[in-house]
PDB file of C-alpha atoms in Angstrom:
ATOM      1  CA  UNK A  55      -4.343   2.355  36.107  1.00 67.00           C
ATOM      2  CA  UNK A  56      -7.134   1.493  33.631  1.00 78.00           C
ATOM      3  CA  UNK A  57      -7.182   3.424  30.145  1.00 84.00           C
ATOM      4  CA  UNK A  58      -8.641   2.858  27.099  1.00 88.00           C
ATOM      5  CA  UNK A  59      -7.018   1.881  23.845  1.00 89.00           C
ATOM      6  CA  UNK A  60      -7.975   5.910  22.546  1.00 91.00           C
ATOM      7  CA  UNK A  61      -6.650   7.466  25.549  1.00 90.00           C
ATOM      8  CA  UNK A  62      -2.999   5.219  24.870  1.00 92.00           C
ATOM      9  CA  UNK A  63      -3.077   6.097  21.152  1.00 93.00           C
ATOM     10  CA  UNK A  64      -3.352   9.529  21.786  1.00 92.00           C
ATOM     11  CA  UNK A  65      -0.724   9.675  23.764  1.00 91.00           C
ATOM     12  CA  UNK A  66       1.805   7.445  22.159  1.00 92.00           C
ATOM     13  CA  UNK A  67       1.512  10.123  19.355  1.00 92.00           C
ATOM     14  CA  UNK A  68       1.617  13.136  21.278  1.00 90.00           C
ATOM     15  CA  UNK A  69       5.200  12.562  22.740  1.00 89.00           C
ATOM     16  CA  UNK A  70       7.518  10.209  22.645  1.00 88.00           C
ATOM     17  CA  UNK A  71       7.077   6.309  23.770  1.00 85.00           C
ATOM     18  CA  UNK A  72       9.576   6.835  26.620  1.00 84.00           C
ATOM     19  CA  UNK A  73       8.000   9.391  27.876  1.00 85.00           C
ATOM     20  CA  UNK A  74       4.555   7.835  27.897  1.00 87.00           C
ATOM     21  CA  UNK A  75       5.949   4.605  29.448  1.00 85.00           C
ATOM     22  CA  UNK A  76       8.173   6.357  32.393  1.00 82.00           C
ATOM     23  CA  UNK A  77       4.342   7.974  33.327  1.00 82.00           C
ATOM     24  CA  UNK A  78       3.426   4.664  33.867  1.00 80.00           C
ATOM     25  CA  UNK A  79       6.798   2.547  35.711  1.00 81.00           C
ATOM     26  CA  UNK A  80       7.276   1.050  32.202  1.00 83.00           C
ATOM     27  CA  UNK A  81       9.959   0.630  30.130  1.00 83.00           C
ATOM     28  CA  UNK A  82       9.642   1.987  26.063  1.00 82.00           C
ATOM     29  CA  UNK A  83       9.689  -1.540  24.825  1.00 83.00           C
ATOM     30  CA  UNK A  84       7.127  -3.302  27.701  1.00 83.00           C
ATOM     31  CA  UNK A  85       5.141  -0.593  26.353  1.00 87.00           C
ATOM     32  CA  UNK A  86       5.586  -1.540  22.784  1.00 87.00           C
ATOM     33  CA  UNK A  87       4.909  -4.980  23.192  1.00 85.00           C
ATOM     34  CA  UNK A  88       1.738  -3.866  24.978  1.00 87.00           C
ATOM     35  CA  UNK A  89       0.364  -1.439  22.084  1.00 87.00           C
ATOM     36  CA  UNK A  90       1.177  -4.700  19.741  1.00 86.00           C
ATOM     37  CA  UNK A  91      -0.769  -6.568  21.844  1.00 84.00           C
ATOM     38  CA  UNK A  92      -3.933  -4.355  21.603  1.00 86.00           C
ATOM     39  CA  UNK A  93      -3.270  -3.410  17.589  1.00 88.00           C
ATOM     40  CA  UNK A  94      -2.651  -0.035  18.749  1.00 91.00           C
ATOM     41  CA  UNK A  95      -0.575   1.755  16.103  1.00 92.00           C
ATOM     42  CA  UNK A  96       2.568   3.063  17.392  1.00 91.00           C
ATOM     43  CA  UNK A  97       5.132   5.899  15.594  1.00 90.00           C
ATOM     44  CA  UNK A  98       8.246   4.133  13.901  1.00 87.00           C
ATOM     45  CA  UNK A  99      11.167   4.707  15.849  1.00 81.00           C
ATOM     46  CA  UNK A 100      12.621   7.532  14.322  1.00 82.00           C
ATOM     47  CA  UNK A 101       9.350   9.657  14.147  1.00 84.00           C
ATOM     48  CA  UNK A 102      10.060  11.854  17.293  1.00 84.00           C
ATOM     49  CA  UNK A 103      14.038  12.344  15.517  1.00 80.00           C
ATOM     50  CA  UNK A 104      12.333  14.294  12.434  1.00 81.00           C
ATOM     51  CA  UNK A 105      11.205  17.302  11.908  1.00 82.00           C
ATOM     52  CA  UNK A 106       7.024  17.629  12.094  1.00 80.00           C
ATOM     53  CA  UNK A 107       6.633  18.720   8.650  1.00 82.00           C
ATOM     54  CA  UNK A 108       8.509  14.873   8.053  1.00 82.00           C
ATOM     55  CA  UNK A 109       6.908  13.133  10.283  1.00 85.00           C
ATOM     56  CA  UNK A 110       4.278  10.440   9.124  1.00 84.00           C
ATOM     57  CA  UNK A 111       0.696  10.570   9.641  1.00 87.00           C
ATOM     58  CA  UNK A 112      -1.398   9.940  12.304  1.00 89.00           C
ATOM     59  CA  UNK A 113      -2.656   6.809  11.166  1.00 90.00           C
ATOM     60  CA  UNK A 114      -6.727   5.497  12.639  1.00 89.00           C
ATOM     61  CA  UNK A 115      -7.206   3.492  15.939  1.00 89.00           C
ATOM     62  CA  UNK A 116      -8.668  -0.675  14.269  1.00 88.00           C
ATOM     63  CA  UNK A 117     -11.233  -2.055  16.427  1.00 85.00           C
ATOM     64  CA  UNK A 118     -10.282  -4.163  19.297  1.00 81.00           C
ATOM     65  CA  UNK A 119      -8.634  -7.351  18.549  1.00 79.00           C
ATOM     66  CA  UNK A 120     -10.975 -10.212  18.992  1.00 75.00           C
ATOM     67  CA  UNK A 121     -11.203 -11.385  22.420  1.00 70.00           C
ATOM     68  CA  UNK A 122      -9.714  -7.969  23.648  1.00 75.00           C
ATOM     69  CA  UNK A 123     -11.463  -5.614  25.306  1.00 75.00           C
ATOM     70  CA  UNK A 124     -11.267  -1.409  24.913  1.00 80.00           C
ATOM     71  CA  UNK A 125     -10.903  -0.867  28.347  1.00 80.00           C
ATOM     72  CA  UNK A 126      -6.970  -2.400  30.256  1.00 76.00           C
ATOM     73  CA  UNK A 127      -4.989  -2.019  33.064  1.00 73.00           C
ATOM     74  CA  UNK A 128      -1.638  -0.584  31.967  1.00 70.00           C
ATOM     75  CA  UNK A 129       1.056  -3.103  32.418  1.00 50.00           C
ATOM     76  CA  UNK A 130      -1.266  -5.837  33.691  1.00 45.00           C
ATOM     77  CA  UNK A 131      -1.847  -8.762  30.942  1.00 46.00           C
ATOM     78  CA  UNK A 132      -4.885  -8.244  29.612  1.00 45.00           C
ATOM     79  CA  UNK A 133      -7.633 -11.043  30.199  1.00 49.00           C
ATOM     80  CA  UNK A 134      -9.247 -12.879  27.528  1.00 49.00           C
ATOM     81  CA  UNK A 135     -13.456 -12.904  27.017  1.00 47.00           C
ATOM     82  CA  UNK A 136     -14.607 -16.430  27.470  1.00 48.00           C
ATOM     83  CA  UNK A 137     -14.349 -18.120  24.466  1.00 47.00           C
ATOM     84  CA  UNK A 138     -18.434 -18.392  23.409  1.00 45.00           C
ATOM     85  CA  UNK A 139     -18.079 -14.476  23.460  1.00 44.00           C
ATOM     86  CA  UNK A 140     -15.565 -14.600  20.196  1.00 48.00           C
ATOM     87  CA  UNK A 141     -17.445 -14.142  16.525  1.00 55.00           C
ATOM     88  CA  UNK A 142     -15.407 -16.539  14.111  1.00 71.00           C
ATOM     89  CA  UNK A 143     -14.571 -14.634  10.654  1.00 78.00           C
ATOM     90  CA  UNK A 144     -14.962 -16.237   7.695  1.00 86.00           C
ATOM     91  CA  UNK A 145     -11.946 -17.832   5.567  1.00 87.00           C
ATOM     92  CA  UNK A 146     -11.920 -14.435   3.264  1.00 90.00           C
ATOM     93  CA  UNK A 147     -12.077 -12.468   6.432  1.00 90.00           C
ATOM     94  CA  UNK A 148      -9.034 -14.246   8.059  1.00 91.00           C
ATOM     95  CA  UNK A 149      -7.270 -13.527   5.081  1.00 92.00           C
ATOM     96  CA  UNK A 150      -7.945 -10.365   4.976  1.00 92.00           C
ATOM     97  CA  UNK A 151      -7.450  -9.395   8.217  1.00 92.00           C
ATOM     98  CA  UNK A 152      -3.864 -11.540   8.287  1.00 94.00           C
ATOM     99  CA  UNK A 153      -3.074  -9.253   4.960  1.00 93.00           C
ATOM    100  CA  UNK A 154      -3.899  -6.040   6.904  1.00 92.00           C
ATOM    101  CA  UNK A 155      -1.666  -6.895  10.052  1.00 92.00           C
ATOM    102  CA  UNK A 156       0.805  -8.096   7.307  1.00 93.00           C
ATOM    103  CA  UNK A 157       0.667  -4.260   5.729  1.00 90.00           C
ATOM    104  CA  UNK A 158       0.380  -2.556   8.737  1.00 89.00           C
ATOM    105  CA  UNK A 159       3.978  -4.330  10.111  1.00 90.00           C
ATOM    106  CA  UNK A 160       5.542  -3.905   6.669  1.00 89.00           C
ATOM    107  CA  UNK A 161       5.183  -0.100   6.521  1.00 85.00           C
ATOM    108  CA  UNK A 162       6.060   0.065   9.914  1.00 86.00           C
ATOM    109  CA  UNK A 163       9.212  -2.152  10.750  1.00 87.00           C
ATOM    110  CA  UNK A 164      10.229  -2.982   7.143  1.00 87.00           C
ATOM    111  CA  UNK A 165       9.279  -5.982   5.038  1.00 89.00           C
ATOM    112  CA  UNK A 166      11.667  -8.338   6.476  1.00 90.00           C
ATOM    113  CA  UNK A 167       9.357  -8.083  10.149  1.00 91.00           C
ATOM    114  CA  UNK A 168       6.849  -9.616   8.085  1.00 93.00           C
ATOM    115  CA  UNK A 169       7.516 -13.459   8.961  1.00 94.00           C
ATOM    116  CA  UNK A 170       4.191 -15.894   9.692  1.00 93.00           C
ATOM    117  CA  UNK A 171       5.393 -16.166  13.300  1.00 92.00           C
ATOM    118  CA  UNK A 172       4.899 -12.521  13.821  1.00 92.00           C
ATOM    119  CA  UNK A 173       1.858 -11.666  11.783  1.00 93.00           C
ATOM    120  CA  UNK A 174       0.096 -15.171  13.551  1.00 91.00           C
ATOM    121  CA  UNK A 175       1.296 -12.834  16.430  1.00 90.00           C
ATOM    122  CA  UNK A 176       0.320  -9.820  16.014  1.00 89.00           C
ATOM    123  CA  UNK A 177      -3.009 -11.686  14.843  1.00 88.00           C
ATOM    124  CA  UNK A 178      -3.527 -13.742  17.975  1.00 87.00           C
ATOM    125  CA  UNK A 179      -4.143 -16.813  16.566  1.00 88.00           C
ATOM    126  CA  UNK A 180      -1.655 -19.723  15.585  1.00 89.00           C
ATOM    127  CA  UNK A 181       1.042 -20.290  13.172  1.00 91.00           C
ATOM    128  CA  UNK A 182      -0.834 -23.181  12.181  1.00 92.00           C
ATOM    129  CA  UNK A 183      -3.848 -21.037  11.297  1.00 91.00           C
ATOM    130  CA  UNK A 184      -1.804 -18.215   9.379  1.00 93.00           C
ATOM    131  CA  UNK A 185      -0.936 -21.656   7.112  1.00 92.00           C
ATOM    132  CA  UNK A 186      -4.104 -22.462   6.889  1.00 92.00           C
ATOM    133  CA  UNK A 187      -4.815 -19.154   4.772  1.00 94.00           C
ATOM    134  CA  UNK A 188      -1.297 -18.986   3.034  1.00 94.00           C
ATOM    135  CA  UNK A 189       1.215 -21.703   2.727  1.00 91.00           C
ATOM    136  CA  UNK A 190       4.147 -19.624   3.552  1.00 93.00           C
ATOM    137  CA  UNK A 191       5.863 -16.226   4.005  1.00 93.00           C
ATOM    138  CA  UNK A 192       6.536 -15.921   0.143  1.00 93.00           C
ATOM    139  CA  UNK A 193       2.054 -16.618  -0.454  1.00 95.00           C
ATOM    140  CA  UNK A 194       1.023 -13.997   2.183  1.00 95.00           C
ATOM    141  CA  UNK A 195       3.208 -11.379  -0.004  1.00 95.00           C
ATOM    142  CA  UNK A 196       2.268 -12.528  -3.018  1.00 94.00           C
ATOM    143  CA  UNK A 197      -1.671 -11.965  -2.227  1.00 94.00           C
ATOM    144  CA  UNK A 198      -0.577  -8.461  -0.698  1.00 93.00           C
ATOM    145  CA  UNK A 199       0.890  -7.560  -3.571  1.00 91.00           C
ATOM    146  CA  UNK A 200      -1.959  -8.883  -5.535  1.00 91.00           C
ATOM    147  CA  UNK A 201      -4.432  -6.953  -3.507  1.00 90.00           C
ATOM    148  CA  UNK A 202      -2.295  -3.498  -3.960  1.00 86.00           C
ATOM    149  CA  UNK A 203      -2.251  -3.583  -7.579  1.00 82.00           C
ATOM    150  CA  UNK A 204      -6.133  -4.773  -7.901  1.00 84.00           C
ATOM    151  CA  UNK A 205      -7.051  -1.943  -5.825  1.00 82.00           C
ATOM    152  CA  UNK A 206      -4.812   0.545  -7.594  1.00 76.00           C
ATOM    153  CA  UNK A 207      -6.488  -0.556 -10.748  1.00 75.00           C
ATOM    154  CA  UNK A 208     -10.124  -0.101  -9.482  1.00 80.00           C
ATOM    155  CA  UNK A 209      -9.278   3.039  -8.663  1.00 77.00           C
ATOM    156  CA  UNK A 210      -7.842   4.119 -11.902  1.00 69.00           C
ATOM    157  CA  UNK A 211     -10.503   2.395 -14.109  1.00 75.00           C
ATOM    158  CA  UNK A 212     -13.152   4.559 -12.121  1.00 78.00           C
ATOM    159  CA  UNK A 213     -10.962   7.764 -13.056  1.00 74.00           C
ATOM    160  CA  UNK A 214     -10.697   6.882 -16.381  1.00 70.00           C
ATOM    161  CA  UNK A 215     -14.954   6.680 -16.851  1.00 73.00           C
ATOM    162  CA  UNK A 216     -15.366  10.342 -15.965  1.00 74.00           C
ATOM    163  CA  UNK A 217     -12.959  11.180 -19.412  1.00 67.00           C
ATOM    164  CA  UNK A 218     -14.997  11.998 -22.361  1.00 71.00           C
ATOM    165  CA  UNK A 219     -12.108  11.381 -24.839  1.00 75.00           C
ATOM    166  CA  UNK A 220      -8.679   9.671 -25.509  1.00 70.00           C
ATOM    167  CA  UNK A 221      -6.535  12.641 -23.928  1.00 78.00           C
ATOM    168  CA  UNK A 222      -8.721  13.451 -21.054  1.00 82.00           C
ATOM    169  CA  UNK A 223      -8.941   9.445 -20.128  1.00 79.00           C
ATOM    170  CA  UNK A 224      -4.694   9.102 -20.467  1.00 80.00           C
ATOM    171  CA  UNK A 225      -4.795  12.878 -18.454  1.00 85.00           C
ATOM    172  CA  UNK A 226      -7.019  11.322 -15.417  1.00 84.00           C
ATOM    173  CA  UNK A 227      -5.314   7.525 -15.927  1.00 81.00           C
ATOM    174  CA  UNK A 228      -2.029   9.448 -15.189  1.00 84.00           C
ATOM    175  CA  UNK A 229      -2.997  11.729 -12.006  1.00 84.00           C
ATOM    176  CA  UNK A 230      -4.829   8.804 -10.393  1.00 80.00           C
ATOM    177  CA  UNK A 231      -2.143   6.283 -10.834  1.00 80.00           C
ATOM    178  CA  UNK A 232       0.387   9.149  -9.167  1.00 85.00           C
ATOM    179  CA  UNK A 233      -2.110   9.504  -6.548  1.00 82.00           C
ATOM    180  CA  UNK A 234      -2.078   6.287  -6.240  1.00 78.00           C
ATOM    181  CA  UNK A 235       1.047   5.560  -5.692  1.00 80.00           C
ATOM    182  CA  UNK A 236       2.060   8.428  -3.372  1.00 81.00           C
ATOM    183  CA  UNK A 237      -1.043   6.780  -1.038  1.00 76.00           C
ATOM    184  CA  UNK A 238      -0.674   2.908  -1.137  1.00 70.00           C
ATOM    185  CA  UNK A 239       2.926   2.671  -3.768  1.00 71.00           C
ATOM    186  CA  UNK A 240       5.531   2.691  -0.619  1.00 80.00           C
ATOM    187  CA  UNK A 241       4.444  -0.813   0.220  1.00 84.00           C
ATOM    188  CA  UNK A 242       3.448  -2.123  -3.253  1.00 82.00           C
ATOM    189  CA  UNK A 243       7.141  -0.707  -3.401  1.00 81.00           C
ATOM    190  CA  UNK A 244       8.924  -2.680  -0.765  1.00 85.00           C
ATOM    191  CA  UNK A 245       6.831  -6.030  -2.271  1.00 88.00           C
ATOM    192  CA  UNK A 246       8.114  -5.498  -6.113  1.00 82.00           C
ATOM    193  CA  UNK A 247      11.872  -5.103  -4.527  1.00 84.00           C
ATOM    194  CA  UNK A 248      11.418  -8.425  -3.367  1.00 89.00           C
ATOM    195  CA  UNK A 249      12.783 -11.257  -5.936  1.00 91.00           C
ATOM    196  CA  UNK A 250      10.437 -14.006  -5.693  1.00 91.00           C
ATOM    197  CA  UNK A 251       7.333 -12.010  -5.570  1.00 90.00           C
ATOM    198  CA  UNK A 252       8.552  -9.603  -8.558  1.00 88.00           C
ATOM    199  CA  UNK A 253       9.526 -12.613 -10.559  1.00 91.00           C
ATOM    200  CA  UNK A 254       6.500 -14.164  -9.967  1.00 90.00           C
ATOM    201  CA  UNK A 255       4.167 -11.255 -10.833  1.00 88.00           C
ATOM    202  CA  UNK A 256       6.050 -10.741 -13.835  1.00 86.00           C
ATOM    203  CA  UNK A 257       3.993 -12.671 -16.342  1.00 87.00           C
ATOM    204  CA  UNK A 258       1.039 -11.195 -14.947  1.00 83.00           C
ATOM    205  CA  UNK A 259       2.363  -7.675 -15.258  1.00 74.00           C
ATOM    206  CA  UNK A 260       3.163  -8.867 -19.187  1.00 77.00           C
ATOM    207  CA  UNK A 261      -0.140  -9.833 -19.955  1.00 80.00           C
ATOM    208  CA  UNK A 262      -1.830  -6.773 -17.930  1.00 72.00           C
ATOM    209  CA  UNK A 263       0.341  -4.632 -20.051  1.00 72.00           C
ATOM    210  CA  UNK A 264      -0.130  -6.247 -23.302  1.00 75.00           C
ATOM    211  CA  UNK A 265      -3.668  -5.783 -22.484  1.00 76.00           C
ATOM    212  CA  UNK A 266      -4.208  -2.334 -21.520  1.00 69.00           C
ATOM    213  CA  UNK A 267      -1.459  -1.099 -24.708  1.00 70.00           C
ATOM    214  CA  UNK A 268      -3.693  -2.712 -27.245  1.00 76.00           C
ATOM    215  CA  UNK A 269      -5.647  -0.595 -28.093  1.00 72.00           C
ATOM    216  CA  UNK A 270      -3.489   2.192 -28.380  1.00 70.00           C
ATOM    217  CA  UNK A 271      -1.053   0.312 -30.790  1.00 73.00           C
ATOM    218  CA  UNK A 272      -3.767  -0.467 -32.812  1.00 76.00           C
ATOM    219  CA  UNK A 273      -4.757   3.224 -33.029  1.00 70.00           C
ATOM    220  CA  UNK A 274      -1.160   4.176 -33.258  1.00 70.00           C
ATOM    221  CA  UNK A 275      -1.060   1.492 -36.360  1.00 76.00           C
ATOM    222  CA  UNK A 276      -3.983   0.980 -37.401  1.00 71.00           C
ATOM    223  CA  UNK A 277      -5.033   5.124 -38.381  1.00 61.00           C
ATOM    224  CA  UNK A 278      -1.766   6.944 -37.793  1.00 59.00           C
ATOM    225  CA  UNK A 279       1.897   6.788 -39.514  1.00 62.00           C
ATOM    226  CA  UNK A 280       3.531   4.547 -37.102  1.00 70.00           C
ATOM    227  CA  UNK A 281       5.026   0.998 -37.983  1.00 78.00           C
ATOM    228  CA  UNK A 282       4.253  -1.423 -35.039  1.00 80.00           C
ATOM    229  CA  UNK A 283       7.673  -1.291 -33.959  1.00 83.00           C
ATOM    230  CA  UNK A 284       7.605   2.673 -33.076  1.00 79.00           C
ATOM    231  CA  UNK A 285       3.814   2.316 -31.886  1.00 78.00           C
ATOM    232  CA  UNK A 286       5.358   0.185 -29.092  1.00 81.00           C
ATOM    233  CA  UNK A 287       8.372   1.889 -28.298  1.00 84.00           C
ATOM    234  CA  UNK A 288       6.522   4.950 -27.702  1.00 79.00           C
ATOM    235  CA  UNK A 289       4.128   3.473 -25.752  1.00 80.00           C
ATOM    236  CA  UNK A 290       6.391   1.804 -23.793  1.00 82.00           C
ATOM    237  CA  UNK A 291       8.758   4.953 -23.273  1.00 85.00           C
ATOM    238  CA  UNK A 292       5.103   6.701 -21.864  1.00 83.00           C
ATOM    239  CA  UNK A 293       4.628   3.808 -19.419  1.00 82.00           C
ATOM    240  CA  UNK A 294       8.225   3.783 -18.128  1.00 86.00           C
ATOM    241  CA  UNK A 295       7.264   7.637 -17.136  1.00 89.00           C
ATOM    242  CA  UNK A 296       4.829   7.211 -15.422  1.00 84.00           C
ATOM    243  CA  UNK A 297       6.143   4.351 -13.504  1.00 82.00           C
ATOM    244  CA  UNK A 298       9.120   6.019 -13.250  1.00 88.00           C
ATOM    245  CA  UNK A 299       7.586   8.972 -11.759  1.00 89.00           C
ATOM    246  CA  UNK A 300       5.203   6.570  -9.612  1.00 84.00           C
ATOM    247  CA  UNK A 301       8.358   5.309  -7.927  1.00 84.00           C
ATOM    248  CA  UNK A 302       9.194   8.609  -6.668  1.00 89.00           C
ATOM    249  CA  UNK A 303       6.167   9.824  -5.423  1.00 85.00           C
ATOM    250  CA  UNK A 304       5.502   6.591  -3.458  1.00 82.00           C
ATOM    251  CA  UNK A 305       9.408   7.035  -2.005  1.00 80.00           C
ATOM    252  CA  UNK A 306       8.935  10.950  -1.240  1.00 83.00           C
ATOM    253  CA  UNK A 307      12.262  11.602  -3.377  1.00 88.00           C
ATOM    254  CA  UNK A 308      10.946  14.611  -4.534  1.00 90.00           C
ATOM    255  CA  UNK A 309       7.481  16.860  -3.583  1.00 92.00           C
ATOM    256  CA  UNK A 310       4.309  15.623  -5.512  1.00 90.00           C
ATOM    257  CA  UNK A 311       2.942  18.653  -7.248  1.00 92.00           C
ATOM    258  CA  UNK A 312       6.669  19.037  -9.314  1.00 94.00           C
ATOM    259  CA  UNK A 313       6.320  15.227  -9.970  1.00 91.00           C
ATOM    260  CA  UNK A 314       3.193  15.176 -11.200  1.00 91.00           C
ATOM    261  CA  UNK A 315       3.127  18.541 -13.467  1.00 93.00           C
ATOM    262  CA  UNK A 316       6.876  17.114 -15.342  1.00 93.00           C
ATOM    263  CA  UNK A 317       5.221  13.485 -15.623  1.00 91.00           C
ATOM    264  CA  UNK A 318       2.200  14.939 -17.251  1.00 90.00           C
ATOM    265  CA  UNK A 319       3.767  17.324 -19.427  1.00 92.00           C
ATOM    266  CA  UNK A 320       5.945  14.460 -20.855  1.00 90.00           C
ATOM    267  CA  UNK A 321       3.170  12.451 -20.995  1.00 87.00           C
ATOM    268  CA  UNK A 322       0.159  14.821 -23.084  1.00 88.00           C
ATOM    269  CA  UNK A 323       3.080  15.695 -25.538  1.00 88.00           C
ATOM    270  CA  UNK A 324       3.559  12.339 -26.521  1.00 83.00           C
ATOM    271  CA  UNK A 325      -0.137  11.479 -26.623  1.00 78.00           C
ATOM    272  CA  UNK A 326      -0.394  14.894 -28.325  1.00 76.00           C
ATOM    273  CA  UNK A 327       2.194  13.746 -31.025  1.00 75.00           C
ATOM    274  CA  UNK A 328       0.357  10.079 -31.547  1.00 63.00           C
ATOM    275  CA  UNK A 329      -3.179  11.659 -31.756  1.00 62.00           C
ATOM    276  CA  UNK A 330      -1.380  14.465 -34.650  1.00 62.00           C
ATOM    277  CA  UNK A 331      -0.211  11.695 -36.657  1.00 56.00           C
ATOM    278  CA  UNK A 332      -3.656   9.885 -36.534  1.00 54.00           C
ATOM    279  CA  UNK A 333      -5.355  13.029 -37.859  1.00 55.00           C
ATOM    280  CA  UNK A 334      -3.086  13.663 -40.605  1.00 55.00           C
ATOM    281  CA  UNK A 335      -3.203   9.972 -41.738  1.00 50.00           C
ATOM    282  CA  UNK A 336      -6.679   9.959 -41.519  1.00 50.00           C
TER     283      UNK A 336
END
């Protein structure tokens, strides 16, 4: 029976896999392998267990892999376009792409599914070209991770532009990192838990840090009562917060809104208390 890749997706998330695949003379993992095959998104395995309210998102329907048509015959393989039909992506692009399948199997099986054989998989192409992009398992995490955090800044540097002063900037910084991480943090997440990647982010992280608290030490020190010493324990005591709270919104340990009104109540007050001791110094 021919359908197209829509038709499948829609139905895969309408009712259950094994339901879908009996329809068909399948079993729930031929048809598995076959949404795999055609980077159709599938529910996780326990998705149909929970309750709806629980249940994750219906995520969008990628293009076509290359190669692959939009129209198949259920449970027949699906045949290839001739070769001079295929548009070659660029080195960027192949990394790119490679990171996406990467994400996409990480929030969906767990980080350990991520191996090269299964991404150069789920890719269609070769081990030997997923090592052409990154030498190993450990490189392909290490750019994802990368990637997460560049993005997450981006978007909280353009946040911060719309404040027209110090509290309003630290106000917005804070909501749009929380945003953040409730969106994109549950697989920046899994990457940090992972040793060699964390460890060797960390002097990155240090510098990015150093960086960004700067400025506020040397308004902390530089108008205000502090000595250096308290500047940058209460700076850092504000950033563990916020991270703090960032790690539970991107885990769903507790509901946003509460979250995000206790993290920034914590937070003003203690940008409320620096900015008091600047004015009365000054």
């Amino acid at each position: 029976m021919e359908l197209t890749r829509a038709e499948l997706f829609e139905r895969i998330w309408s009712e259950p896999m094994g339901s879908v695949a009996a329809r068909y003379g399948l079993t729930g993992n031929g048809l598995a392998k076959i949404c795999d095959r055609l980077d159709i998104p599938r529910p996780p395995r326990s998705h149909w267990t929970r309750s709806a309210s629980a249940r994750d998102p219906r995520p969008d329907l990628p293009p076509a892999p290359i190669g692959l048509s939009e129209t198949f015959a259920l449970g027949q393989r699906q045949p290839r376009k001739s070769p001079g039909t295929r548009t070659r992506m660029s080195a960027e692009e192949r990394r790119q792409h490679l990171m996406d399948t990467a994400s996409q199997l990480a929030l969906k099986e767990g980080l350990s599914a991520v191996t090269i054989r299964e991404v150069a998989r789920l890719a269609g192409i070769s081990e030997t070209q997923v090592h052409n992009c990154f030498g190993g398992r450990t490189e392909l995490l290490l750019a994802l991770a990368r990637r997460e955090i560049a993005t997450q800044e981006t978007q909280r540097r353009k946040r911060i532009a719309r404040g027209t002063n110090h509290q309003t900037r630290v106000m917005l910084s804070t909501i749009g990192y929380l945003h953040e991480a409730a969106q994109r943090g549950p697989l920046l997440q899994m990457l940090l838990r992972t040793p060699e990647v964390r460890d060797a982010l960390k002097p990155e992280w240090v510098a990015q840090s150093n960086a960004a608290r700067a400025p506020i030490l040397q308004q902390l020190v530089g108008k205000g009562k502090m000595d250096l010493q308290s500047a940058r324990a209460s700076t850092a005591a504000l950033a563990a917060v916020s991270l703090k709270a960032g790690g539970i919104v991107a885990s769903k340990r507790a509901p946003f809104a509460m979250v995000e009104e206790i993290c920034l109540t914590v937070i003003m007050a203690g940008v409320h208390s620096g900015d008091t001791l600047t004015a009365e110094a000054g």
